[in-house]
Structure formats: C-alpha cells, structure tokens
Short mmCIF file of C-alpha atoms in Angstrom, two decimals:
data_model
loop_
_atom_site.label_atom_id
_atom_site.label_comp_id
_atom_site.label_asym_id
_atom_site.label_seq_id
_atom_site.Cartn_x
_atom_site.Cartn_y
_atom_site.Cartn_z
CA UNK A 1 -9.69 -14.63 27.33
CA UNK A 2 -11.74 -12.17 25.43
CA UNK A 3 -12.00 -9.04 23.68
CA UNK A 4 -13.25 -5.93 23.81
CA UNK A 5 -15.96 -7.09 21.41
CA UNK A 6 -16.78 -10.43 22.75
CA UNK A 7 -14.71 -12.26 20.42
CA UNK A 8 -12.30 -14.89 21.99
CA UNK A 9 -8.33 -14.86 22.02
CA UNK A 10 -5.88 -17.51 23.17
CA UNK A 11 -2.73 -17.66 23.84
CA UNK A 12 -1.79 -19.63 20.27
CA UNK A 13 -2.89 -16.80 18.37
CA UNK A 14 -0.49 -14.15 20.37
CA UNK A 15 2.48 -16.76 20.08
CA UNK A 16 1.39 -17.82 16.71
CA UNK A 17 1.69 -13.85 16.19
CA UNK A 18 4.95 -13.39 17.52
CA UNK A 19 6.83 -16.73 15.33
CA UNK A 20 4.91 -14.99 12.14
CA UNK A 21 6.41 -11.47 12.78
CA UNK A 22 10.46 -12.63 13.93
CA UNK A 23 10.18 -14.19 10.37
CA UNK A 24 8.73 -11.77 8.06
CA UNK A 25 11.19 -9.39 9.84
CA UNK A 26 14.32 -11.51 8.65
CA UNK A 27 12.99 -11.06 4.97
CA UNK A 28 11.46 -7.66 4.73
CA UNK A 29 12.89 -5.88 7.68
CA UNK A 30 11.73 -2.59 6.18
CA UNK A 31 8.27 -3.26 5.16
CA UNK A 32 6.07 -2.57 8.50
CA UNK A 33 3.26 -5.19 9.65
CA UNK A 34 -0.26 -4.48 10.54
CA UNK A 35 -0.37 -8.02 13.32
CA UNK A 36 -4.27 -8.38 14.44
CA UNK A 37 -2.97 -9.25 18.01
CA UNK A 38 -0.71 -6.20 18.27
CA UNK A 39 -2.86 -3.67 16.57
CA UNK A 40 -6.05 -4.81 19.47
CA UNK A 41 -3.26 -3.90 22.04
CA UNK A 42 -2.92 -0.46 20.45
CA UNK A 43 0.92 -1.49 18.83
CA UNK A 44 -0.07 -0.95 15.23
CA UNK A 45 2.88 0.59 13.20
CA UNK A 46 2.10 3.66 10.93
CA UNK A 47 1.26 2.65 7.76
CA UNK A 48 0.44 5.87 6.57
CA UNK A 49 3.76 6.59 4.15
CA UNK A 50 4.35 3.13 3.62
CA UNK A 51 4.03 2.01 -0.06
CA UNK A 52 4.06 -1.64 1.06
CA UNK A 53 2.49 -3.25 4.60
CA UNK A 54 1.82 -6.71 5.94
CA UNK A 55 -1.30 -7.58 7.13
CA UNK A 56 -1.41 -10.78 9.32
CA UNK A 57 -3.64 -13.15 11.55
CA UNK A 58 -2.13 -15.46 12.73
CA UNK A 59 -4.65 -17.71 13.47
CA UNK A 60 -8.22 -16.87 11.64
CA UNK A 61 -10.67 -19.45 13.72
CA UNK A 62 -10.30 -18.61 16.90
CA UNK A 63 -13.47 -20.08 18.15
CA UNK A 64 -13.00 -23.51 16.16
CA UNK A 65 -9.46 -24.04 17.16
CA UNK A 66 -10.69 -24.18 21.00
CA UNK A 67 -13.80 -26.25 19.74
CA UNK A 68 -11.16 -28.49 18.65
CA UNK A 69 -12.08 -28.38 14.89
CA UNK A 70 -9.52 -28.68 12.21
CA UNK A 71 -11.33 -25.07 10.10
CA UNK A 72 -8.12 -22.69 11.29
CA UNK A 73 -5.97 -21.31 9.18
CA UNK A 74 -2.84 -18.64 9.46
CA UNK A 75 -3.40 -15.48 7.09
CA UNK A 76 -0.54 -13.60 5.66
CA UNK A 77 -0.67 -10.91 3.04
CA UNK A 78 1.30 -8.19 1.64
CA UNK A 79 -0.63 -4.78 0.32
CA UNK A 80 1.04 -2.35 -1.97
CA UNK A 81 -0.46 0.74 -1.81
CA UNK A 82 -4.60 -0.11 -1.42
CA UNK A 83 -4.03 -3.51 -3.42
CA UNK A 84 -3.46 -6.85 -1.70
CA UNK A 85 -0.17 -8.20 -4.19
CA UNK A 86 0.66 -11.46 -2.15
CA UNK A 87 -1.20 -13.69 0.09
CA UNK A 88 -0.60 -16.85 1.76
CA UNK A 89 -3.63 -19.56 3.94
CA UNK A 90 -1.68 -22.27 5.82
CA UNK A 91 -4.30 -24.73 7.03
CA UNK A 92 -2.07 -26.46 10.04
CA UNK A 93 -3.89 -29.58 10.77
CA UNK A 94 -4.02 -30.38 6.91
CA UNK A 95 -0.76 -28.83 6.23
CA UNK A 96 -2.33 -27.53 3.63
CA UNK A 97 -0.92 -24.29 1.74
CA UNK A 98 -2.52 -21.98 -0.25
CA UNK A 99 -0.72 -19.44 -1.86
CA UNK A 100 -0.06 -16.60 -4.88
CA UNK A 101 -0.73 -13.15 -6.04
CA UNK A 102 -0.16 -10.24 -9.26
CA UNK A 103 1.61 -12.39 -11.63
CA UNK A 104 2.66 -15.06 -9.90
CA UNK A 105 0.17 -17.34 -10.52
CA UNK A 106 -1.65 -19.45 -7.59
CA UNK A 107 -1.10 -22.81 -6.21
CA UNK A 108 -2.54 -25.21 -3.33
CA UNK A 109 0.76 -27.03 -2.09
CA UNK A 110 2.88 -26.44 -5.41
CA UNK A 111 0.29 -27.59 -7.52
CA UNK A 112 -1.79 -24.38 -9.74
CA UNK A 113 -5.12 -23.62 -9.00
CA UNK A 114 -7.94 -22.12 -10.70
CA UNK A 115 -11.69 -21.07 -9.95
CA UNK A 116 -14.62 -22.88 -11.28
CA UNK A 117 -16.45 -22.00 -14.68
CA UNK A 118 -20.49 -21.64 -13.96
CA UNK A 119 -22.49 -23.98 -16.36
CA UNK A 120 -26.64 -23.06 -15.85
CA UNK A 121 -27.43 -26.62 -16.50
CA UNK A 122 -25.69 -27.90 -13.80
CA UNK A 123 -26.20 -24.43 -11.30
CA UNK A 124 -24.46 -22.26 -8.79
CA UNK A 125 -22.34 -23.85 -5.69
CA UNK A 126 -22.61 -21.23 -2.76
CA UNK A 127 -19.99 -21.31 0.88
CA UNK A 128 -21.03 -19.96 3.85
CA UNK A 129 -20.40 -20.50 7.33
CA UNK A 130 -23.23 -22.11 9.08
CA UNK A 131 -26.76 -23.82 7.80
CA UNK A 132 -28.47 -21.92 4.93
CA UNK A 133 -30.19 -18.70 6.06
CA UNK A 134 -29.01 -16.62 3.39
CA UNK A 135 -30.02 -18.75 0.70
CA UNK A 136 -33.34 -17.02 -0.21
CA UNK A 137 -32.34 -13.83 -0.25
CA UNK A 138 -29.34 -14.73 -2.19
CA UNK A 139 -31.19 -16.76 -5.29
CA UNK A 140 -33.81 -13.36 -4.92
CA UNK A 141 -31.12 -11.84 -6.18
CA UNK A 142 -29.67 -13.85 -8.72
CA UNK A 143 -33.23 -14.50 -9.64
CA UNK A 144 -35.12 -17.82 -11.71
CA UNK A 145 -32.21 -18.10 -14.16
CA UNK A 146 -29.37 -18.68 -12.18
CA UNK A 147 -30.14 -21.33 -9.06
CA UNK A 148 -27.93 -22.02 -6.38
CA UNK A 149 -27.74 -26.25 -6.38
CA UNK A 150 -25.00 -26.55 -3.82
CA UNK A 151 -24.15 -25.25 -0.68
CA UNK A 152 -20.96 -26.31 1.38
CA UNK A 153 -20.44 -25.23 5.21
CA UNK A 154 -17.15 -24.38 6.15
CA UNK A 155 -15.41 -22.08 9.06
CA UNK A 156 -12.82 -19.98 8.67
CA UNK A 157 -11.29 -17.38 5.93
CA UNK A 158 -10.56 -20.79 3.99
CA UNK A 159 -14.42 -19.84 2.81
CA UNK A 160 -12.41 -17.44 0.60
CA UNK A 161 -9.96 -19.76 -0.50
CA UNK A 162 -12.95 -22.28 -1.64
CA UNK A 163 -13.76 -19.76 -4.22
CA UNK A 164 -10.29 -19.49 -6.03
CA UNK A 165 -10.07 -23.33 -5.92
CA UNK A 166 -13.27 -23.94 -7.69
CA UNK A 167 -14.80 -25.54 -4.55
CA UNK A 168 -17.46 -23.18 -4.89
CA UNK A 169 -18.46 -20.63 -6.88
CA UNK A 170 -19.15 -17.72 -4.33
CA UNK A 171 -19.01 -16.16 -0.95
CA UNK A 172 -21.82 -13.82 0.70
CA UNK A 173 -20.54 -12.69 4.28
CA UNK A 174 -23.71 -10.70 6.23
CA UNK A 175 -21.21 -10.17 8.83
CA UNK A 176 -18.16 -8.21 9.08
CA UNK A 177 -14.88 -9.09 9.10
CA UNK A 178 -11.02 -6.77 9.33
CA UNK A 179 -8.38 -6.66 6.09
CA UNK A 180 -6.32 -9.31 8.09
CA UNK A 181 -9.34 -12.13 7.15
CA UNK A 182 -9.48 -11.05 3.55
CA UNK A 183 -6.63 -9.67 2.35
CA UNK A 184 -4.61 -12.63 1.67
CA UNK A 185 -6.93 -14.63 -0.49
CA UNK A 186 -8.32 -11.51 -2.34
CA UNK A 187 -4.48 -11.66 -3.18
CA UNK A 188 -5.24 -14.93 -4.97
CA UNK A 189 -8.49 -14.09 -6.35
CA UNK A 190 -7.73 -11.10 -8.02
CA UNK A 191 -5.14 -13.17 -9.72
CA UNK A 192 -7.20 -15.63 -10.90
CA UNK A 193 -9.82 -13.20 -12.36
CA UNK A 194 -11.84 -13.37 -9.25
CA UNK A 195 -12.76 -10.51 -6.79
CA UNK A 196 -14.38 -9.55 -3.27
CA UNK A 197 -16.73 -6.63 -3.52
CA UNK A 198 -18.46 -4.58 -1.00
CA UNK A 199 -21.97 -5.51 -1.32
CA UNK A 200 -23.32 -2.15 -0.11
CA UNK A 201 -20.73 -0.10 -3.17
CA UNK A 202 -19.98 -2.94 -5.15
CA UNK A 203 -16.65 -1.71 -5.27
CA UNK A 204 -13.55 -4.21 -4.90
CA UNK A 205 -12.42 -3.89 -1.12
CA UNK A 206 -9.51 -1.61 -0.57
CA UNK A 207 -6.83 -1.91 1.45
CA UNK A 208 -5.32 0.40 4.70
CA UNK A 209 -8.67 1.82 5.73
CA UNK A 210 -8.18 3.78 8.94
CA UNK A 211 -10.06 0.56 11.56
CA UNK A 212 -8.88 -1.84 8.96
CA UNK A 213 -12.72 -2.98 8.68
CA UNK A 214 -14.79 -4.40 6.07
CA UNK A 215 -18.62 -4.80 5.98
CA UNK A 216 -20.39 -7.09 4.22
CA UNK A 217 -18.58 -8.55 1.10
CA UNK A 218 -19.44 -11.24 -1.95
CA UNK A 219 -16.73 -13.09 -2.85
CA UNK A 220 -16.56 -14.34 -6.48
CA UNK A 221 -15.54 -14.68 -10.13
CA UNK A 222 -15.94 -11.70 -12.22
CA UNK A 223 -18.43 -13.99 -14.49
CA UNK A 224 -20.77 -14.59 -11.49
CA UNK A 225 -20.47 -11.13 -9.89
CA UNK A 226 -21.42 -10.27 -13.04
CA UNK A 227 -25.36 -12.21 -12.47
CA UNK A 228 -26.00 -9.65 -9.17
CA UNK A 229 -27.47 -6.92 -11.08
CA UNK A 230 -28.19 -4.92 -7.97
CA UNK A 231 -24.51 -4.94 -7.30
CA UNK A 232 -23.19 -1.43 -7.82
CA UNK A 233 -20.44 -0.80 -10.66
CA UNK A 234 -16.82 -1.38 -9.46
CA UNK A 235 -14.85 1.31 -10.15
#
C-alpha cells in the first residue's frame, strides 16, 4: 500500500511493529512507545508528561525491502526528555546488530566500535544514498583544505551507523527524516563523540517535536563538524 505522502508500506512493516511493541511492553510496561505505523494511523500515546519514551521504526528502508535489497533495518531508541540515550539498529539479512548509548559504549555484534579519525593526508570519506549530486556543494562548504576522496553509497538508516563504525567520516542528508529514522544511531553517535545536527540551525537534533519531523541533517564526529564553518554554533 502507500501512505498519504506516497511512500510505500507493507504487511511486514505492521507485523514487525506489533512484535517489537509486545516485546518492549514486557520490558518496560510503563514507558510509552511511539511507533511509525501506529503514529501514521493516528494511534500515538500522549508523551507530554513522560520523562522517557521509545521510538520505533519497524522497517526502515521499505523501498529497498520491496526491491529485494538487503539494505533495510529495524530502529529502536529510548529517549530521555529530548535526547536519545539508547539505540539499536538491526540488519535482518546479515543478522548484524548495532547497539549502545549513554555510558554503555557502542557495539556491533558484541564488539566495540568507534568512529574513524580524520587524516587530511588521506582525505574524507562521505556516505550517501544514491549518486554524488551533493558532493560539489559539500566540497565547496569544506574548502580546498579538506578533500572528499571517497564516496560510499548505501540505503536505509544504516548510513548513520556507518559513521559510528568508521566506514565513513560523515553523512549529509538533504531529504527530511523522522525522529524514528535517526534516534537509534544518534544515541550511539553521542556516546562516540559524534552528533547529528540540523543543517539550518547547526544545533543537535532534538526529539519529541510535535510532528516528529527532522529537517536536513549532517551526521559526523565533532572533529568533522568543526570543518564546516558555515554551520551555526551548536547549543
């Protein structure tokens, strides 16, 4: 089927969501859950008085899933007030699990991971979704001193995790996302001295927005974020 915005949705999205919600309720029955498909259907709990809440994307990368591509994931994040403090991103096809958060460390299949330091002699590794359309404007923003020498293409929110595990230095996204797309990886990046910032304001993404919608974002370590002088100072 298709949602109002034209994006596809399958029976797998709904089935996955029900399984995840049932599991979370067993663990934390008193913490409300914002899940993508239920939210789209108008069935979101009131979280205005909740210190904690869960964000669930039961199948991120539905277009990839429909095509038979392995690039789809499951995102689950715990939010404290407006900040993600725990996240997990599961890749069903490869059975890979990224997880971690505040004071927990960050892991891929039980092995600690970390971001990749930037060496100007080697250059920057950028990740994106399709093609390299944004490369010229990003290179212009960086200036001649910091060259993008490698570009990786990938689908779904696994791209955020590939900054966390050092596959790429940064990931600019010029298409809006929802909070359930970014929160799980954001929790891990914050633990690794990384961040996801709003391109327009330069500030760290906040969660619990009234429509859960994010603008254009830049995902990177703080070292890489410092290379973009046009980004406004983050709070």
